[in-house]
Coordinates of C-alpha atoms in Angstrom, one line a residue:
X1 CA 114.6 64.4 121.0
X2 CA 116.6 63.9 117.6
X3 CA 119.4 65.5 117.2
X4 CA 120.7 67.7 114.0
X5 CA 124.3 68.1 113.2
X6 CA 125.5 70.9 111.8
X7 CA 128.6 69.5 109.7
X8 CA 129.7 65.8 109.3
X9 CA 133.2 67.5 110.8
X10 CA 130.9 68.0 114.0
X11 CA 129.6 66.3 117.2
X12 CA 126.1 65.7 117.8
X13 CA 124.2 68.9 118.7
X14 CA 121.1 69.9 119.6
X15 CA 120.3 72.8 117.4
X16 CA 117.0 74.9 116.1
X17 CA 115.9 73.2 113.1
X18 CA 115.8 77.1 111.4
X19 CA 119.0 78.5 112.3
X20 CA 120.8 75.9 112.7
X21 CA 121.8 77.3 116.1
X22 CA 121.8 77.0 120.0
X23 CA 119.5 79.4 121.6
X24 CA 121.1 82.5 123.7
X25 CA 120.7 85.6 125.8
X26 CA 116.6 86.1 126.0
X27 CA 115.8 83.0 123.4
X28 CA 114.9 79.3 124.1
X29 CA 114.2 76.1 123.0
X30 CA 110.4 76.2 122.5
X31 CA 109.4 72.3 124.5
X32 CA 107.6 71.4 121.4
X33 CA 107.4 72.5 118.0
X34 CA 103.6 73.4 116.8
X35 CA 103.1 71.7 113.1
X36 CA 100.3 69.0 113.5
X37 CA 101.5 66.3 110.9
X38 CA 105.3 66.1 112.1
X39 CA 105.8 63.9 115.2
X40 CA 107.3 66.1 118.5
X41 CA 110.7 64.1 118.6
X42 CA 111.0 65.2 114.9
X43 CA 112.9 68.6 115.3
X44 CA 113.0 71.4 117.6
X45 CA 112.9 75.2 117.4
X46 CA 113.9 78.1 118.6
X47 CA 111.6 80.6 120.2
X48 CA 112.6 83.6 117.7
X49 CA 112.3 81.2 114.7
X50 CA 108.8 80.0 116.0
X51 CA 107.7 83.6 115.5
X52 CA 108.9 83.7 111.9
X53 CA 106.8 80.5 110.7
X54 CA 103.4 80.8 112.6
X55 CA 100.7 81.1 110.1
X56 CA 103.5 79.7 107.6
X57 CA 104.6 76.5 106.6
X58 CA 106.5 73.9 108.3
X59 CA 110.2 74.2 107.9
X60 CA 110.4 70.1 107.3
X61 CA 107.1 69.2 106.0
X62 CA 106.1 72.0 104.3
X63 CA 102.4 71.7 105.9
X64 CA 100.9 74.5 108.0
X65 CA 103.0 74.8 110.6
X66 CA 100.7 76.5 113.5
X67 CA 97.7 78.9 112.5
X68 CA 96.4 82.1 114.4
X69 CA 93.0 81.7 115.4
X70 CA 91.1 85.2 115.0
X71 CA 88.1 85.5 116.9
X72 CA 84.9 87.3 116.3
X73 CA 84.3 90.5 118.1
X74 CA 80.8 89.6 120.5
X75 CA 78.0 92.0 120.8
X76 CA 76.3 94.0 118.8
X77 CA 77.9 95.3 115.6
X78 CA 79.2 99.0 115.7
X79 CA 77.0 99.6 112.8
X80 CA 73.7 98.7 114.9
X81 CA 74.8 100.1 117.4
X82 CA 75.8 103.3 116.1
X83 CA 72.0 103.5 114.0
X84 CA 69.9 103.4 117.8
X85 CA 68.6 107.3 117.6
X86 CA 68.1 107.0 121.1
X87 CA 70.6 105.5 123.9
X88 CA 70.8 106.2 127.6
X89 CA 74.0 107.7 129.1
X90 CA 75.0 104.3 130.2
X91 CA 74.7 102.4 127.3
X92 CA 76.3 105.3 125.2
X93 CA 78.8 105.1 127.7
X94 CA 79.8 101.4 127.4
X95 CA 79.9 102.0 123.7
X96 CA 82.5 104.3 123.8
X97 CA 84.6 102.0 126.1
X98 CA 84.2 99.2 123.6
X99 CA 85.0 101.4 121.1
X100 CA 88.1 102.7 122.7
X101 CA 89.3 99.1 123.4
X102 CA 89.0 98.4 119.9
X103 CA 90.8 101.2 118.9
X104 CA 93.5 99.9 120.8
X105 CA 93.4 96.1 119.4
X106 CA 93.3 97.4 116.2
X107 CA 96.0 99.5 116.1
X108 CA 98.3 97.3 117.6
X109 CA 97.9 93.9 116.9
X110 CA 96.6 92.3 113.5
X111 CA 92.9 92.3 113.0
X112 CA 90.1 91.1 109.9
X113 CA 86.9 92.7 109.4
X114 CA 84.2 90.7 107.3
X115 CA 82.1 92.4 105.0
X116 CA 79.4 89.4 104.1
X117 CA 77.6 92.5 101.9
X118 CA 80.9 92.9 99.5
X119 CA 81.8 89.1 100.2
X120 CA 85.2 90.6 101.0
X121 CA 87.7 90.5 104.2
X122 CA 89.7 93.4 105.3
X123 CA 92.9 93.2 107.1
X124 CA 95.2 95.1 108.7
X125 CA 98.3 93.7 109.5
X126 CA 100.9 95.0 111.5
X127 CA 104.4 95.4 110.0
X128 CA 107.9 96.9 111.6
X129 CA 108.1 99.3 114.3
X130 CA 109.0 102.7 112.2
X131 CA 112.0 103.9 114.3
X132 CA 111.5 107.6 113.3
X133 CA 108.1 107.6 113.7
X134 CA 108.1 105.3 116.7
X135 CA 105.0 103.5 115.5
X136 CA 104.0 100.5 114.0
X137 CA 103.2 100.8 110.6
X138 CA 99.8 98.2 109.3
X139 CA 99.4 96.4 105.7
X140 CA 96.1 96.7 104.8
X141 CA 94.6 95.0 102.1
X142 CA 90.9 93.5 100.9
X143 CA 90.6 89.8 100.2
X144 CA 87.5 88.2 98.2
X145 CA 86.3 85.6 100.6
X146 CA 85.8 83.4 97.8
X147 CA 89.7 82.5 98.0
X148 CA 89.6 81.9 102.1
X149 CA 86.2 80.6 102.4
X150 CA 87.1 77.6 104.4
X151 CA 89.0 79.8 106.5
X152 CA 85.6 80.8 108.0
X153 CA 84.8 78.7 110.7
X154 CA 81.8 79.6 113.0
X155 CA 82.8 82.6 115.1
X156 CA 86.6 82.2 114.5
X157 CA 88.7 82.8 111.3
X158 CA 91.3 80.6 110.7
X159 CA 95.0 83.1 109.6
X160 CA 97.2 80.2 108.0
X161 CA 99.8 80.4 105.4
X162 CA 96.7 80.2 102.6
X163 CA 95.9 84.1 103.9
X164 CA 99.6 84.9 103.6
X165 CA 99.2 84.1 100.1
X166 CA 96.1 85.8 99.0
X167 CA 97.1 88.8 100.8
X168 CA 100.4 88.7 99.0
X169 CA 98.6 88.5 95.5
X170 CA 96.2 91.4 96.4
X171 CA 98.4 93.9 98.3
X172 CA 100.6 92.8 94.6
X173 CA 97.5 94.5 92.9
X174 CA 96.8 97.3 94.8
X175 CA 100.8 98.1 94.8
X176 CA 100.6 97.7 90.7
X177 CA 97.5 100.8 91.2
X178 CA 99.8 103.1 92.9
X179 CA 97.6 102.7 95.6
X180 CA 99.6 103.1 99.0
X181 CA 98.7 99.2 101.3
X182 CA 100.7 100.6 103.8
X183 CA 98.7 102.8 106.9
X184 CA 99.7 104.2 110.6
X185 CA 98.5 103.2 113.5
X186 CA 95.4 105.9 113.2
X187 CA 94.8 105.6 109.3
X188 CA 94.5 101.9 109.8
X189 CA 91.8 102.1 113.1
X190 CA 90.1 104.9 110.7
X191 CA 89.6 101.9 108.1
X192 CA 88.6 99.0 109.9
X193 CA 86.0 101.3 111.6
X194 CA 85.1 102.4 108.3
X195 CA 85.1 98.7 107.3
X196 CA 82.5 98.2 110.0
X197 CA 79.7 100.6 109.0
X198 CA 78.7 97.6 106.4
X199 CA 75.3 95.9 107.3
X200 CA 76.7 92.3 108.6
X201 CA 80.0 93.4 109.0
X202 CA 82.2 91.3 112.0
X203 CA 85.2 92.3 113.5
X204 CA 87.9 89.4 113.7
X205 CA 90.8 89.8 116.9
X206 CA 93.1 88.0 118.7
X207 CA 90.7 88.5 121.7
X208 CA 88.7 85.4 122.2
X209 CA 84.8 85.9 123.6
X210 CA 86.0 84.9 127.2
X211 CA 88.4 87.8 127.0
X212 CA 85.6 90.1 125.8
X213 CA 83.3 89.2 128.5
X214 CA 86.0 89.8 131.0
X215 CA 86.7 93.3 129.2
X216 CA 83.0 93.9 129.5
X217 CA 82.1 92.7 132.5
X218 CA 80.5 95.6 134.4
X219 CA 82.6 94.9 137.7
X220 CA 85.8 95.5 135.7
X221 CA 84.4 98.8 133.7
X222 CA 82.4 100.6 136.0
X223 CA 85.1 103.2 136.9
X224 CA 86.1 103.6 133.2
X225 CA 82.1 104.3 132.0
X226 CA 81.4 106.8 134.7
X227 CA 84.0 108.7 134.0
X228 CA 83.2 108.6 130.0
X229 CA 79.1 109.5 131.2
X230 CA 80.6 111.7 133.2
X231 CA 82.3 113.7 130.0
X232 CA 79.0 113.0 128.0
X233 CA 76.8 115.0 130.4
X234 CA 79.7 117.8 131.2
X235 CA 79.9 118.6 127.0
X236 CA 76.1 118.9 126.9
X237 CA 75.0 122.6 126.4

């Protein structure tokens, strides 16, 4: 493991390459730093400042230090979905789960829906926790798809520091139009759905499809359909 010093005046310590620090309290040493083109015994890093350069560049290199890998929502789109005239109690059932655990990925954790129609990507991004309003609060902001084309790759969408700038450049724009980029929780849910009603449209998460099948898998849901059929066939008139 090389070692950094922090002044000539000092001995050799081992200390986050970021902060120049030594890890306390609730942070560590992370056991290896995550950018691909520096060698492990390079530098090290502290858990906290980890955080602050995924999808950014490498404090030493200057390459991509360690992308987020966004994967595409399995199953039907909403949008087809949403079109059947005619669905079972079941089905409408599951659809209302699925929708419900979107609702939650979305409004807490970043998401990217793709609109192939507009050639554009949506995303919501979420930003500090609002003390007064104890929420989080979401940037949202349209990308073309022209600019993050190679991002694109099969069912997965590749957030790196390239998105960080074109979602800096747009959200720039939009700011410059007195158009408000910033959303709560339920405005931002509101807009991805919104996003999704576009033929072709895909939802990008954090979830990958082994998590969705888990989520979906009848076993696990069962309890959580029959009581939403339950509420469908109690509302009838």
């Amino acid at each position: 493991m090389r070692r950094i010093k922090r002044t000539s005046m000092e001995s050799d310590e081992v200390v986050c390459r970021i902060c120049m620090e030594v890890p306390t309290d609730d942070n560590y040493f992370m056991e290896f730093h995550q950018c691909t083109r520096c060698l492990p015994s390079d530098y090290v890093i502290c858990f906290v400042c980890h955080g602050t350069v995924v999808t950014r560049l490498c404090p030493r290199c200057h390459a991509d230090y360690a992308p987020i890998v966004l994967h595409e929502m399995p199953g039907p789109p909403f949008r087809e979905v949403w079109g059947r005239t005619m669905m079972n109690d079941n089905d409408k059932a599951s659809l209302l789960y699925k929708a419900g655990i979107t609702r939650g990925i979305i409004s807490g954790s970043n998401t990217a829906a793709f609109i192939p129609f507009e050639n554009t990507i949506n995303f919501s991004i979420a930003q500090d926790f609002d003390q007064e309003t104890q929420e989080l609060s979401f940037l949202t902001v349209t990308v073309p798809m022209q600019n993050l084309a190679n991002n694109l790759r099969g069912e997965t969408f590749v957030f790196n520091n390239d998105v960080w700038t074109a979602i800096d450049e747009a959200s720039t724009t939009v700011a410059n139009q007195d158009n408000d980029v910033y959303k709560t929780p339920g405005e931002a849910v509101f807009w991805q759905f919104s996003n999704l009603t576009y033929e072709g449209s895909k939802l990008y998460t954090m979830f990958s499809s082994e998590k969705w099948s888990e989520i979906m898998d009848p076993a696990n849901i069962v309890s959580s359909v029959s009581a939403i059929r339950e509420r469908i066939i109690s509302q009838r008139p």
